[in-house]
Amino acid sequence: MEDTNSLIEQRRQNLAGLNARGVNPFMNSFSPDAQCGTVRTELARWAEWNKSPEPKGEPVGLAEGTRVRLAGRITAHRDMGKSQFLDLRDVSGRIQLWVQPKVLGEDAAEIFKLLDLADFIGIEGTLFITRMGEPSVKVESFTPLGKSLRPPPGKWHGLEDTEIRYRQRYLDLMANEPIREVFLKRSHILKEIRSFFHLRGYVEVETPMMQAIPGGAAAQPFKTFHNALGCEFYMRIALELYLKRLLVGGVDKVFEIGRNFRNEGLSRRHNPEFTMLEAYEAYGDYATMMETVESLIRHIALTVVGTLKIEHRNAEGEVFKTIDLSHWRRARYKDLVCEKAGDDWFMVSPEERRRRAVEDLKLSGDIAAGYQDFEVTAAVFEKLVEPTLIQPTFVTHLPKQLVPLAKISAEDPTTVEVFECCINGQEIAPGYTEQNDPIAQREALEHQAGGEQQKLDEDFLVALEHGMPPAGGIGIGIDRLCMMLLGQESIRDVILFPQLKPKV
RNA sequence: GGGUCGGUAGCUCAGCGGUAGAGCAGCGGCCUUUUAAGCCGUUGGUCCAGGGUUCAAAUCCCUGCCGACCCA
């Protein structure tokens, strides 16, 4: 960027001033011995202990007078003339610095004047508590570590321009504390998912993102070209078919967390690339996987959020939705449809169902002329039932036409052994008793490919013919899981760099 | 793809035919424990872009770009 303004110009002049004094404003390294937020917390603990009239037992926290070396970004500056207060921030939080020119000495005081808000510095000093009770560091020396040549976003309102927040996420992270929290917690969620599966004896793998035939889901893929091989590849739309190959190969419990790519619309709930978890367990079935999903999500909620009652708040901070992860409902697809569409929904003729859906339920926009009967019912489910499933619900006994790749239920052969776990009005995790009959699988995939032989993943079918153990499988959309757990209503607020149209 | 709303100083926004504004940030002062520090002074603009209407356009009209939300 070539844009300049007076604020950038002033910072460049300060940079030149540092260079002129032989100070390197961009150091190669610095070794702090503590973190800002941690030191602040520990010093406050000590102050609390010290405050009681008769201190009892061993001191806690970090005492006044302790020497520390800290590094971070200057995020506030309060000039008192002969006394200056700065806030220094690192990933752990902030702490106040007290800087007195006379303590620094004349040369250092001159250099101090050339610092700007948002610069990175390292400091050395001793801990103390101000008259106002603020845990602080009395700075004895400092080192410029990384100069900021552009003004940071404001401190009051933070950064609110959504476009800048998404395009320059680093500014969002710098200015908006709650946003930083969301992404730190997303990292924590991923960590807990991994440890959950590892503890259960699962193996984590990585399978190809570039695939000759994109399979495992019905979605538009992105296409790319490999120069050396001279052929086209597709970015994967699902993980499934490679993980099942591993079941064939004898990896009995396997999971992958990875990016899928779907060349479709963008919305509050859709990003073209999104993170998917898929897990497969040999000798398990959909019931095994329901238990897995419930245990996993409970575990994450407790370890990351610290509660099973997840609160979603509006801009005013009022709770408008609470998701209770301590009760998991199980309900049949047909029963849920009847709740919205009438108890006799499945007893009337297909023509009557279509009429009711279009006229009574006002779904004309969602039901295409060529829809089959089961698709009419599916529209009712998707538009009228799913959005109301805010509390965790396993929807089971889906009609077999709806999920052609799953195994038939022994107790009701018109349905399949499949669940859709819905939370927060969205499908969060589908789970299957996976098809391991290669002949049935071939028929289903051939039907799905609609006679286009090139769309058939022959290598996958050959793998199944070598024998696959019965297995339960799940997929969990990690972004939507994060939205649900972290109280975010837009997928862009749980993806660090959401896709936007490039600016020219 | 359709509809609604938005784009003005570094940030947050006001102005909606008649000289381009405020708060914060910045800069210059004062203040030796302040913390949204305070007080005095002050700099800063391609009003998203391009066309049109008009004596006069940030403001009205058209086209385009980018974003948010809703719908499909």
Coordinates of C-alpha atoms (C1' of nucleotides) in Angstrom, one line a residue:
Chain A
M1 CA 0.0 0.0 0.0
E2 CA 1.3 3.4 -0.9
D3 CA -1.2 5.4 1.1
T4 CA 0.2 7.9 3.6
N5 CA -1.2 10.4 6.0
S6 CA 0.2 12.6 8.7
L7 CA 0.0 9.9 11.3
I8 CA 2.1 7.5 9.2
E9 CA 4.5 10.3 8.4
Q10 CA 5.0 11.1 12.1
R11 CA 5.8 7.5 12.8
R12 CA 8.3 7.3 10.0
Q13 CA 10.0 10.4 11.4
N14 CA 10.2 8.7 14.8
L15 CA 11.7 5.6 13.1
A16 CA 14.2 7.9 11.4
G17 CA 15.0 9.4 14.8
L18 CA 15.7 6.0 16.3
N19 CA 17.9 5.1 13.5
A20 CA 19.8 8.4 13.8
R21 CA 20.5 7.6 17.4
G22 CA 21.9 4.2 16.5
V23 CA 18.9 2.4 18.0
N24 CA 17.6 -0.7 16.0
P25 CA 13.8 -0.4 16.1
F26 CA 13.4 -3.9 14.8
M27 CA 15.2 -6.3 17.1
N28 CA 15.9 -9.9 16.2
S29 CA 14.9 -11.2 19.6
F30 CA 14.2 -10.5 23.2
S31 CA 13.8 -13.0 26.1
P32 CA 11.0 -12.1 28.5
D33 CA 10.9 -14.1 31.7
A34 CA 7.2 -13.6 32.3
Q35 CA 3.9 -12.7 30.6
C36 CA 2.1 -9.4 31.2
G37 CA -1.4 -10.6 32.1
T38 CA 0.0 -13.4 34.2
V39 CA 2.2 -11.0 36.2
R40 CA -0.7 -8.7 36.7
T41 CA -2.9 -11.5 38.1
E42 CA -0.1 -12.8 40.3
L43 CA 0.8 -9.4 41.7
A44 CA -2.9 -8.7 42.4
R45 CA -3.1 -12.0 44.3
W46 CA -0.1 -11.1 46.3
A47 CA -1.6 -7.6 47.1
E48 CA -4.8 -9.3 48.2
W49 CA -2.9 -11.6 50.5
N50 CA -0.7 -8.7 51.8
K51 CA -3.7 -6.5 52.5
S52 CA -5.2 -8.7 55.2
P53 CA -4.2 -7.2 58.7
E54 CA -2.4 -10.4 59.7
P55 CA -0.9 -12.2 56.7
K56 CA -1.3 -15.9 57.2
G57 CA 1.0 -18.6 56.0
E58 CA 3.3 -18.4 52.9
P59 CA 2.9 -15.4 50.6
V60 CA 1.0 -16.1 47.4
G61 CA 1.5 -14.7 43.9
L62 CA 4.3 -12.3 43.0
A63 CA 5.4 -9.8 45.6
E64 CA 6.1 -6.1 45.1
G65 CA 9.8 -5.6 44.3
T66 CA 10.1 -8.7 42.1
R67 CA 12.1 -8.1 39.0
V68 CA 10.6 -9.0 35.7
R69 CA 11.4 -8.8 32.0
L70 CA 8.3 -8.4 29.8
A71 CA 7.7 -7.8 26.2
G72 CA 4.6 -6.7 24.3
R73 CA 2.7 -4.1 22.4
I74 CA 2.1 -0.6 23.9
T75 CA -1.7 -0.3 23.9
A76 CA -2.3 2.9 25.9
H77 CA -0.3 6.0 27.0
R78 CA -1.2 8.3 29.8
D79 CA 1.2 11.2 30.0
M80 CA 1.7 12.8 33.4
G81 CA 4.7 14.9 32.5
K82 CA 7.4 13.6 34.8
S83 CA 5.6 10.4 35.1
Q84 CA 4.2 8.3 32.2
F85 CA 1.9 5.3 32.3
L86 CA 1.7 2.8 29.5
D87 CA -0.2 -0.4 29.0
L88 CA 1.8 -3.3 27.7
R89 CA -0.1 -6.2 26.2
D90 CA 0.9 -9.7 25.2
V91 CA -1.3 -12.8 24.5
S92 CA -1.9 -13.3 28.2
G93 CA -3.3 -9.8 28.9
R94 CA -2.1 -6.4 29.8
I95 CA -0.1 -4.7 32.6
Q96 CA 0.6 -1.1 33.4
L97 CA 4.1 0.3 33.1
W98 CA 5.3 3.3 35.1
V99 CA 8.0 5.2 33.3
Q100 CA 9.9 8.1 34.8
P101 CA 12.4 9.9 32.5
K102 CA 14.8 10.6 35.4
V103 CA 15.0 6.8 36.2
L104 CA 15.7 6.0 32.5
G105 CA 18.5 8.6 32.2
E106 CA 18.7 11.3 29.6
D107 CA 19.6 9.2 26.5
A108 CA 16.9 6.6 27.2
A109 CA 14.4 9.3 27.9
E110 CA 15.1 10.8 24.5
I111 CA 14.6 7.4 22.8
F112 CA 11.4 6.9 24.8
K113 CA 9.9 10.0 23.3
L114 CA 10.3 8.3 19.8
L115 CA 8.0 5.4 20.8
D116 CA 4.5 5.3 19.4
L117 CA 1.3 3.6 20.5
A118 CA 1.3 0.1 19.1
D119 CA 5.1 -0.3 19.1
F120 CA 6.5 -3.5 20.5
I121 CA 9.0 -3.0 23.3
G122 CA 10.8 -5.1 25.9
I123 CA 11.2 -3.8 29.4
E124 CA 12.9 -4.7 32.6
G125 CA 11.7 -3.4 36.0
T126 CA 10.2 -4.2 39.4
L127 CA 6.7 -4.8 40.5
F128 CA 4.7 -2.4 42.6
I129 CA 1.1 -1.4 43.3
T130 CA 0.0 2.2 42.6
R131 CA -2.0 4.3 45.0
M132 CA -5.0 3.4 43.0
G133 CA -4.3 -0.3 43.6
E134 CA -3.2 -1.0 40.0
P135 CA -0.6 -3.7 39.7
S136 CA 2.3 -2.1 37.8
V137 CA 5.9 -2.4 36.7
K138 CA 8.4 0.4 37.6
V139 CA 10.4 0.4 34.4
E140 CA 14.2 0.6 34.7
S141 CA 15.1 0.0 31.1
F142 CA 13.4 -0.7 27.8
T143 CA 14.3 -1.8 24.3
P144 CA 12.3 -1.1 21.1
L145 CA 11.5 -4.4 19.5
G146 CA 9.3 -3.7 16.6
K147 CA 8.1 -0.3 15.4
S148 CA 4.5 0.2 14.2
L149 CA 4.4 2.5 11.2
R150 CA 0.6 2.7 11.1
P151 CA -1.9 4.0 13.7
P152 CA -3.9 1.3 15.5
P153 CA -7.7 1.3 15.6
G154 CA -9.2 3.4 18.4
K155 CA -9.4 2.2 22.0
W156 CA -13.0 3.2 22.8
H157 CA -15.0 1.5 20.2
G158 CA -12.4 -0.9 19.0
L159 CA -12.8 -1.8 15.4
E160 CA -16.4 -2.1 14.2
D161 CA -16.1 -1.9 10.4
T162 CA -17.0 -5.5 9.5
E163 CA -15.1 -5.4 6.2
I164 CA -11.8 -4.2 7.9
R165 CA -12.4 -6.7 10.7
Y166 CA -12.5 -9.6 8.2
R167 CA -9.9 -8.4 5.7
Q168 CA -7.4 -7.2 8.3
R169 CA -8.2 -9.6 11.1
Y170 CA -5.0 -8.7 12.9
L171 CA -6.5 -5.3 13.6
D172 CA -9.7 -7.0 14.9
L173 CA -7.6 -9.2 17.2
M174 CA -5.6 -6.2 18.3
A175 CA -8.6 -4.0 19.1
N176 CA -11.4 -6.3 20.1
E177 CA -10.7 -8.4 23.2
P178 CA -13.8 -10.7 22.9
I179 CA -12.9 -11.6 19.3
R180 CA -9.4 -12.7 20.5
E181 CA -11.2 -14.8 23.2
V182 CA -13.3 -16.6 20.5
F183 CA -10.3 -17.6 18.5
L184 CA -8.2 -18.7 21.5
K185 CA -11.2 -20.8 22.5
R186 CA -11.5 -22.3 19.0
S187 CA -8.0 -23.5 19.4
H188 CA -8.8 -25.0 22.7
I189 CA -11.8 -26.8 21.2
L190 CA -9.6 -28.4 18.6
K191 CA -7.2 -29.4 21.2
E192 CA -10.0 -31.1 23.3
I193 CA -11.4 -32.8 20.3
R194 CA -8.0 -34.4 19.6
S195 CA -7.4 -35.4 23.1
F196 CA -10.9 -36.9 23.4
F197 CA -10.4 -39.2 20.4
H198 CA -6.8 -40.1 21.3
L199 CA -8.0 -41.1 24.7
R200 CA -10.5 -43.4 23.0
G201 CA -7.8 -45.1 21.0
Y202 CA -8.4 -43.3 17.7
V203 CA -5.7 -42.6 15.2
E204 CA -5.5 -39.2 13.6
V205 CA -4.7 -39.1 9.9
E206 CA -4.4 -36.7 7.0
T207 CA -5.8 -37.7 3.6
P208 CA -5.7 -35.9 0.2
M209 CA -7.3 -32.6 -0.3
M210 CA -6.7 -32.8 -4.0
Q211 CA -8.7 -35.7 -5.4
A212 CA -9.2 -36.9 -9.0
I213 CA -12.8 -37.7 -8.1
P214 CA -14.5 -35.7 -5.3
G215 CA -16.7 -38.0 -3.4
G216 CA -18.4 -38.6 0.0
A217 CA -21.0 -35.8 -0.4
A218 CA -23.2 -34.1 -2.9
A219 CA -21.7 -30.7 -3.5
Q220 CA -20.1 -28.6 -6.2
P221 CA -16.3 -28.9 -6.1
F222 CA -13.5 -26.5 -6.9
K223 CA -11.3 -27.6 -9.8
T224 CA -7.6 -27.1 -10.1
F225 CA -4.8 -28.3 -12.4
H226 CA -1.6 -30.0 -11.7
N227 CA 1.1 -29.0 -14.2
A228 CA 3.6 -31.8 -13.9
L229 CA 1.0 -34.5 -14.0
G230 CA -0.9 -32.7 -16.7
C231 CA -4.3 -33.4 -15.2
E232 CA -7.2 -31.8 -13.3
F233 CA -7.9 -32.3 -9.7
Y234 CA -10.8 -31.4 -7.5
M235 CA -10.5 -30.0 -4.0
R236 CA -12.2 -32.4 -1.6
I237 CA -15.8 -31.9 -0.6
A238 CA -15.7 -34.6 2.2
L239 CA -13.2 -36.8 4.0
E240 CA -15.3 -40.0 4.0
L241 CA -14.0 -42.2 1.2
Y242 CA -10.4 -42.0 2.2
L243 CA -11.1 -42.7 5.8
K244 CA -13.1 -45.8 4.9
R245 CA -10.2 -47.0 2.8
L246 CA -8.2 -46.9 6.1
L247 CA -10.9 -49.1 7.8
V248 CA -10.3 -51.6 5.0
G249 CA -6.6 -51.3 5.7
G250 CA -7.1 -52.2 9.4
V251 CA -7.0 -48.8 11.1
D252 CA -10.1 -49.6 13.2
K253 CA -10.6 -46.2 14.9
V254 CA -9.7 -43.3 12.8
F255 CA -10.4 -39.6 12.6
E256 CA -9.4 -36.5 10.6
I257 CA -9.9 -32.8 11.1
G258 CA -9.5 -31.0 7.9
R259 CA -10.6 -28.4 5.4
N260 CA -13.4 -29.2 2.9
F261 CA -14.1 -27.0 -0.1
R262 CA -17.5 -26.4 -1.6
N263 CA -18.1 -24.2 -4.6
E264 CA -21.4 -22.9 -3.5
G265 CA -23.0 -19.8 -2.0
L266 CA -21.6 -17.8 1.0
S267 CA -23.8 -16.9 3.9
R268 CA -23.9 -16.5 7.6
R269 CA -23.6 -20.3 7.8
H270 CA -21.5 -21.1 4.8
N271 CA -17.9 -20.4 4.0
P272 CA -16.4 -21.9 0.8
E273 CA -13.7 -23.6 2.8
F274 CA -14.7 -25.0 6.2
T275 CA -13.4 -27.4 8.8
M276 CA -14.8 -30.9 9.1
L277 CA -14.2 -33.6 11.6
E278 CA -15.0 -37.1 10.5
A279 CA -14.5 -40.2 12.7
Y280 CA -15.0 -43.9 12.0
E281 CA -15.1 -46.7 14.5
A282 CA -15.0 -50.3 13.3
Y283 CA -17.6 -52.7 14.9
G284 CA -19.6 -49.7 16.0
D285 CA -22.9 -48.4 14.5
Y286 CA -24.9 -45.2 14.6
A287 CA -25.9 -45.8 18.2
T288 CA -22.2 -46.0 19.2
M289 CA -21.6 -42.8 17.3
M290 CA -24.5 -41.0 19.0
E291 CA -22.9 -41.7 22.3
T292 CA -19.6 -40.5 20.9
V293 CA -21.1 -37.2 19.7
E294 CA -22.8 -36.5 23.0
S295 CA -19.8 -37.3 25.1
L296 CA -17.5 -35.3 22.8
I297 CA -19.6 -32.2 22.9
R298 CA -20.3 -32.4 26.6
H299 CA -16.5 -32.8 27.2
I300 CA -15.7 -29.7 25.0
A301 CA -18.4 -27.6 26.6
L302 CA -17.2 -28.4 30.1
T303 CA -13.5 -28.0 29.4
V304 CA -13.6 -25.0 27.1
V305 CA -16.7 -23.0 28.2
G306 CA -16.9 -24.4 31.7
T307 CA -20.6 -25.1 31.6
L308 CA -23.2 -27.2 29.8
K309 CA -25.6 -24.2 29.6
I310 CA -24.4 -22.2 26.6
E311 CA -25.6 -18.6 26.5
H312 CA -25.9 -16.6 23.3
R313 CA -26.1 -12.8 23.8
N314 CA -27.1 -10.0 21.5
A315 CA -25.2 -6.8 21.0
E316 CA -26.7 -5.3 24.2
G317 CA -25.3 -8.3 26.1
E318 CA -28.7 -9.8 26.9
V319 CA -29.1 -13.5 26.7
F320 CA -31.5 -14.3 23.9
K321 CA -30.8 -18.0 23.7
T322 CA -29.6 -20.7 26.1
I323 CA -28.6 -24.1 24.8
D324 CA -28.7 -26.8 27.5
L325 CA -26.2 -29.6 26.7
S326 CA -27.2 -31.6 29.7
H327 CA -30.3 -33.1 28.0
W328 CA -30.1 -34.8 24.7
R329 CA -33.4 -35.6 23.1
R330 CA -33.8 -38.6 20.7
A331 CA -36.7 -38.3 18.3
R332 CA -37.8 -40.1 15.1
Y333 CA -37.8 -38.1 11.9
K334 CA -41.5 -39.0 11.2
D335 CA -42.6 -37.9 14.7
L336 CA -40.9 -34.5 14.4
V337 CA -42.5 -33.9 11.0
C338 CA -45.9 -34.8 12.4
E339 CA -45.4 -32.3 15.2
K340 CA -45.3 -29.5 12.6
A341 CA -47.3 -30.9 9.7
G342 CA -50.1 -32.8 11.5
D343 CA -50.4 -36.3 12.9
D344 CA -52.0 -37.7 9.7
W345 CA -49.2 -36.4 7.5
F346 CA -48.0 -39.8 6.5
M347 CA -51.5 -41.2 6.1
V348 CA -52.8 -38.9 3.4
S349 CA -51.9 -39.3 -0.3
P350 CA -48.7 -37.9 -1.7
E351 CA -50.8 -35.4 -3.7
E352 CA -52.5 -34.2 -0.5
R353 CA -49.1 -33.9 1.2
R354 CA -47.8 -31.7 -1.6
R355 CA -50.9 -29.5 -1.5
R356 CA -50.6 -29.1 2.3
A357 CA -46.9 -28.2 2.1
V358 CA -47.5 -25.6 -0.6
E359 CA -50.8 -24.2 0.6
D360 CA -51.1 -24.8 4.3
L361 CA -47.4 -24.7 5.3
K362 CA -46.5 -22.0 2.7
L363 CA -43.5 -23.8 1.4
S364 CA -44.1 -23.1 -2.3
G365 CA -40.7 -21.5 -2.6
D366 CA -39.0 -24.6 -1.2
I367 CA -40.7 -27.3 -3.2
A368 CA -39.7 -27.7 -6.9
A369 CA -42.2 -29.1 -9.3
G370 CA -40.1 -32.2 -9.9
Y371 CA -39.8 -33.1 -6.2
Q372 CA -40.6 -36.6 -5.2
D373 CA -42.9 -37.4 -2.2
F374 CA -40.0 -37.9 0.2
E375 CA -38.4 -34.6 -0.9
V376 CA -41.6 -32.8 0.0
T377 CA -41.5 -34.2 3.5
A378 CA -37.8 -33.4 3.6
A379 CA -38.6 -29.7 2.8
V380 CA -41.0 -29.7 5.7
F381 CA -38.3 -31.1 8.0
E382 CA -35.6 -28.7 6.8
K383 CA -37.7 -25.5 6.8
L384 CA -40.0 -26.1 9.7
V385 CA -38.4 -28.6 12.0
E386 CA -34.6 -28.2 11.9
P387 CA -34.6 -24.4 12.7
T388 CA -36.7 -25.1 15.9
L389 CA -34.2 -27.7 17.2
I390 CA -32.3 -25.4 19.4
Q391 CA -31.7 -27.9 22.2
P392 CA -29.6 -31.0 21.3
T393 CA -31.7 -33.5 19.4
F394 CA -30.7 -36.7 17.7
V395 CA -33.1 -37.2 14.8
T396 CA -33.2 -40.9 13.9
H397 CA -35.0 -43.2 11.5
L398 CA -34.6 -41.1 8.4
P399 CA -36.4 -42.4 5.3
K400 CA -34.1 -44.6 3.2
Q401 CA -34.6 -42.6 0.0
L402 CA -33.2 -39.5 1.8
V403 CA -29.9 -41.2 2.7
P404 CA -29.1 -43.7 0.0
L405 CA -25.6 -44.6 1.2
A406 CA -26.6 -45.8 4.7
K407 CA -27.7 -49.2 6.0
I408 CA -31.3 -50.2 6.3
S409 CA -32.7 -50.3 9.8
A410 CA -33.6 -53.9 10.9
E411 CA -36.5 -52.7 13.0
D412 CA -38.1 -50.5 10.3
P413 CA -36.9 -51.3 6.7
T414 CA -38.3 -48.1 5.3
T415 CA -35.7 -46.2 7.3
V416 CA -32.0 -46.2 7.7
E417 CA -29.6 -46.4 10.6
V418 CA -28.7 -42.7 10.5
F419 CA -29.0 -39.8 12.9
E420 CA -28.7 -36.1 12.4
C421 CA -27.6 -34.3 15.5
C422 CA -29.3 -30.9 15.5
I423 CA -28.3 -28.1 17.9
N424 CA -28.9 -24.4 17.6
G425 CA -31.3 -24.9 14.8
Q426 CA -28.6 -26.4 12.6
E427 CA -27.5 -29.8 11.6
I428 CA -24.2 -30.1 13.6
A429 CA -23.3 -33.8 13.1
P430 CA -24.7 -36.5 11.0
G431 CA -23.9 -40.1 11.9
Y432 CA -24.3 -43.4 10.1
T433 CA -24.1 -47.1 10.4
E434 CA -21.7 -47.2 7.4
Q435 CA -22.4 -49.3 4.3
N436 CA -19.8 -52.1 4.1
D437 CA -21.6 -54.1 1.4
P438 CA -19.6 -53.4 -1.8
I439 CA -22.4 -54.5 -4.1
A440 CA -25.0 -52.3 -2.4
Q441 CA -22.5 -49.5 -2.3
R442 CA -21.7 -49.7 -6.0
E443 CA -25.4 -49.6 -6.9
A444 CA -26.0 -46.6 -4.7
L445 CA -23.0 -44.7 -6.1
E446 CA -23.9 -45.6 -9.6
H447 CA -27.4 -44.3 -9.0
Q448 CA -26.0 -41.2 -7.5
A449 CA -23.6 -40.6 -10.4
G450 CA -26.6 -40.7 -12.7
G451 CA -24.8 -42.8 -15.3
E452 CA -21.7 -40.6 -15.4
Q453 CA -19.1 -43.3 -15.1
Q454 CA -16.2 -40.8 -14.7
K455 CA -17.8 -39.7 -11.4
L456 CA -17.5 -43.2 -9.9
D457 CA -14.6 -43.7 -7.5
E458 CA -13.7 -47.1 -8.8
D459 CA -10.7 -47.3 -6.5
F460 CA -12.9 -46.8 -3.4
L461 CA -15.3 -49.6 -4.6
V462 CA -12.3 -51.9 -5.1
A463 CA -11.2 -51.2 -1.6
L464 CA -14.7 -52.2 -0.3
E465 CA -14.5 -55.4 -2.2
H466 CA -11.5 -56.3 -0.2
G467 CA -13.7 -56.2 2.8
M468 CA -14.6 -53.4 5.3
P469 CA -15.6 -54.1 8.9
P470 CA -19.0 -52.8 10.0
A471 CA -18.5 -49.3 11.4
G472 CA -20.2 -46.3 12.8
G473 CA -19.2 -42.9 11.3
I474 CA -19.8 -39.3 12.1
G475 CA -19.0 -35.9 10.6
I476 CA -19.0 -32.7 12.7
G477 CA -18.9 -29.3 11.2
I478 CA -16.3 -27.6 13.4
D479 CA -17.2 -24.1 12.4
R480 CA -20.8 -24.6 13.3
L481 CA -19.9 -26.3 16.5
C482 CA -17.7 -23.3 17.4
M483 CA -20.6 -21.0 16.6
M484 CA -22.9 -22.9 18.9
L485 CA -20.4 -23.2 21.8
L486 CA -18.9 -19.7 21.5
G487 CA -22.2 -17.8 21.1
Q488 CA -21.5 -16.6 17.6
E489 CA -24.2 -16.1 15.0
S490 CA -22.0 -15.8 11.9
I491 CA -19.5 -18.4 10.6
R492 CA -17.2 -15.4 9.7
D493 CA -16.8 -14.8 13.4
V494 CA -15.3 -18.2 14.1
I495 CA -13.1 -18.4 11.0
L496 CA -10.0 -16.2 11.2
F497 CA -9.9 -15.2 7.6
P498 CA -13.3 -15.7 6.0
Q499 CA -13.6 -15.6 2.3
L500 CA -14.3 -12.2 0.9
K501 CA -14.2 -10.9 -2.6
P502 CA -10.7 -9.6 -3.4
K503 CA -10.4 -5.9 -3.5
V504 CA -9.0 -4.5 -6.8
Chain B
rG1 C1' -29.6 -14.3 -8.2
rG2 C1' -33.5 -10.7 -5.6
rG3 C1' -34.5 -7.0 -1.7
rU4 C1' -33.0 -3.6 2.4
rC5 C1' -29.2 -0.9 4.6
rG6 C1' -24.3 1.1 4.7
rG7 C1' -19.2 3.2 2.6
rU8 C1' -17.4 11.1 5.2
rA9 C1' -10.4 12.4 9.3
rG10 C1' -6.3 6.9 11.9
rC11 C1' -11.0 4.9 14.9
rU12 C1' -16.4 5.7 16.1
rC13 C1' -19.9 8.6 13.9
rA14 C1' -23.0 13.4 12.7
rG15 C1' -24.2 16.3 8.5
rC16 C1' -28.6 14.8 3.7
rG17 C1' -28.7 21.1 -1.9
rG18 C1' -25.4 26.8 0.0
rU19 C1' -17.6 27.6 3.5
rA20 C1' -16.3 19.7 5.5
rG21 C1' -18.0 18.7 11.4
rA22 C1' -17.7 16.2 16.6
rG23 C1' -15.6 12.8 20.2
rC24 C1' -11.3 9.8 20.7
rA25 C1' -6.4 9.1 18.6
rG26 C1' -2.2 12.3 16.9
rC27 C1' 0.8 16.9 17.6
rG28 C1' 2.4 21.3 21.2
rG29 C1' 1.9 22.9 26.3
rC30 C1' 0.7 22.1 32.1
rC31 C1' 0.6 18.3 35.8
rU32 C1' 5.7 13.4 40.2
rU33 C1' 0.6 7.3 41.4
rU34 C1' -2.8 8.0 36.2
rU35 C1' -6.0 4.3 34.0
rA36 C1' -12.0 5.9 28.8
rA37 C1' -6.8 10.5 33.5
rG38 C1' -7.6 15.9 33.4
rC39 C1' -7.0 21.1 31.5
rC40 C1' -5.4 24.7 27.4
rG41 C1' -4.1 24.9 22.3
rU42 C1' -3.8 22.5 17.5
rU43 C1' -2.9 19.4 12.8
rG44 C1' -5.5 16.2 9.8
rG45 C1' -10.3 15.0 4.2
rU46 C1' -9.9 11.6 -3.4
rC47 C1' -17.0 12.7 1.7
rC48 C1' -16.1 4.5 -2.2
rA49 C1' -15.5 5.4 -7.9
rG50 C1' -17.5 7.3 -12.5
rG51 C1' -21.3 9.9 -15.0
rG52 C1' -25.7 13.2 -14.7
rU53 C1' -29.2 17.2 -12.8
rU54 C1' -28.2 22.2 -10.7
rC55 C1' -25.9 28.9 -10.4
rA56 C1' -24.2 25.4 -6.5
rA57 C1' -23.8 18.1 -4.9
rA58 C1' -20.9 14.6 0.7
rU59 C1' -26.2 15.7 0.1
rC60 C1' -30.7 14.6 -5.5
rC61 C1' -30.6 10.9 -10.0
rC62 C1' -28.1 6.8 -12.8
rU63 C1' -24.2 3.1 -13.3
rG64 C1' -20.4 0.4 -11.0
rC65 C1' -17.3 -1.5 -6.8
rC66 C1' -17.1 -3.4 -1.7
rG67 C1' -19.6 -4.9 2.8
rA68 C1' -23.7 -6.3 6.3
rC69 C1' -28.5 -8.3 6.9
rC70 C1' -32.9 -10.8 4.9
rC71 C1' -34.9 -13.9 1.0
rA72 C1' -34.0 -17.6 -3.0

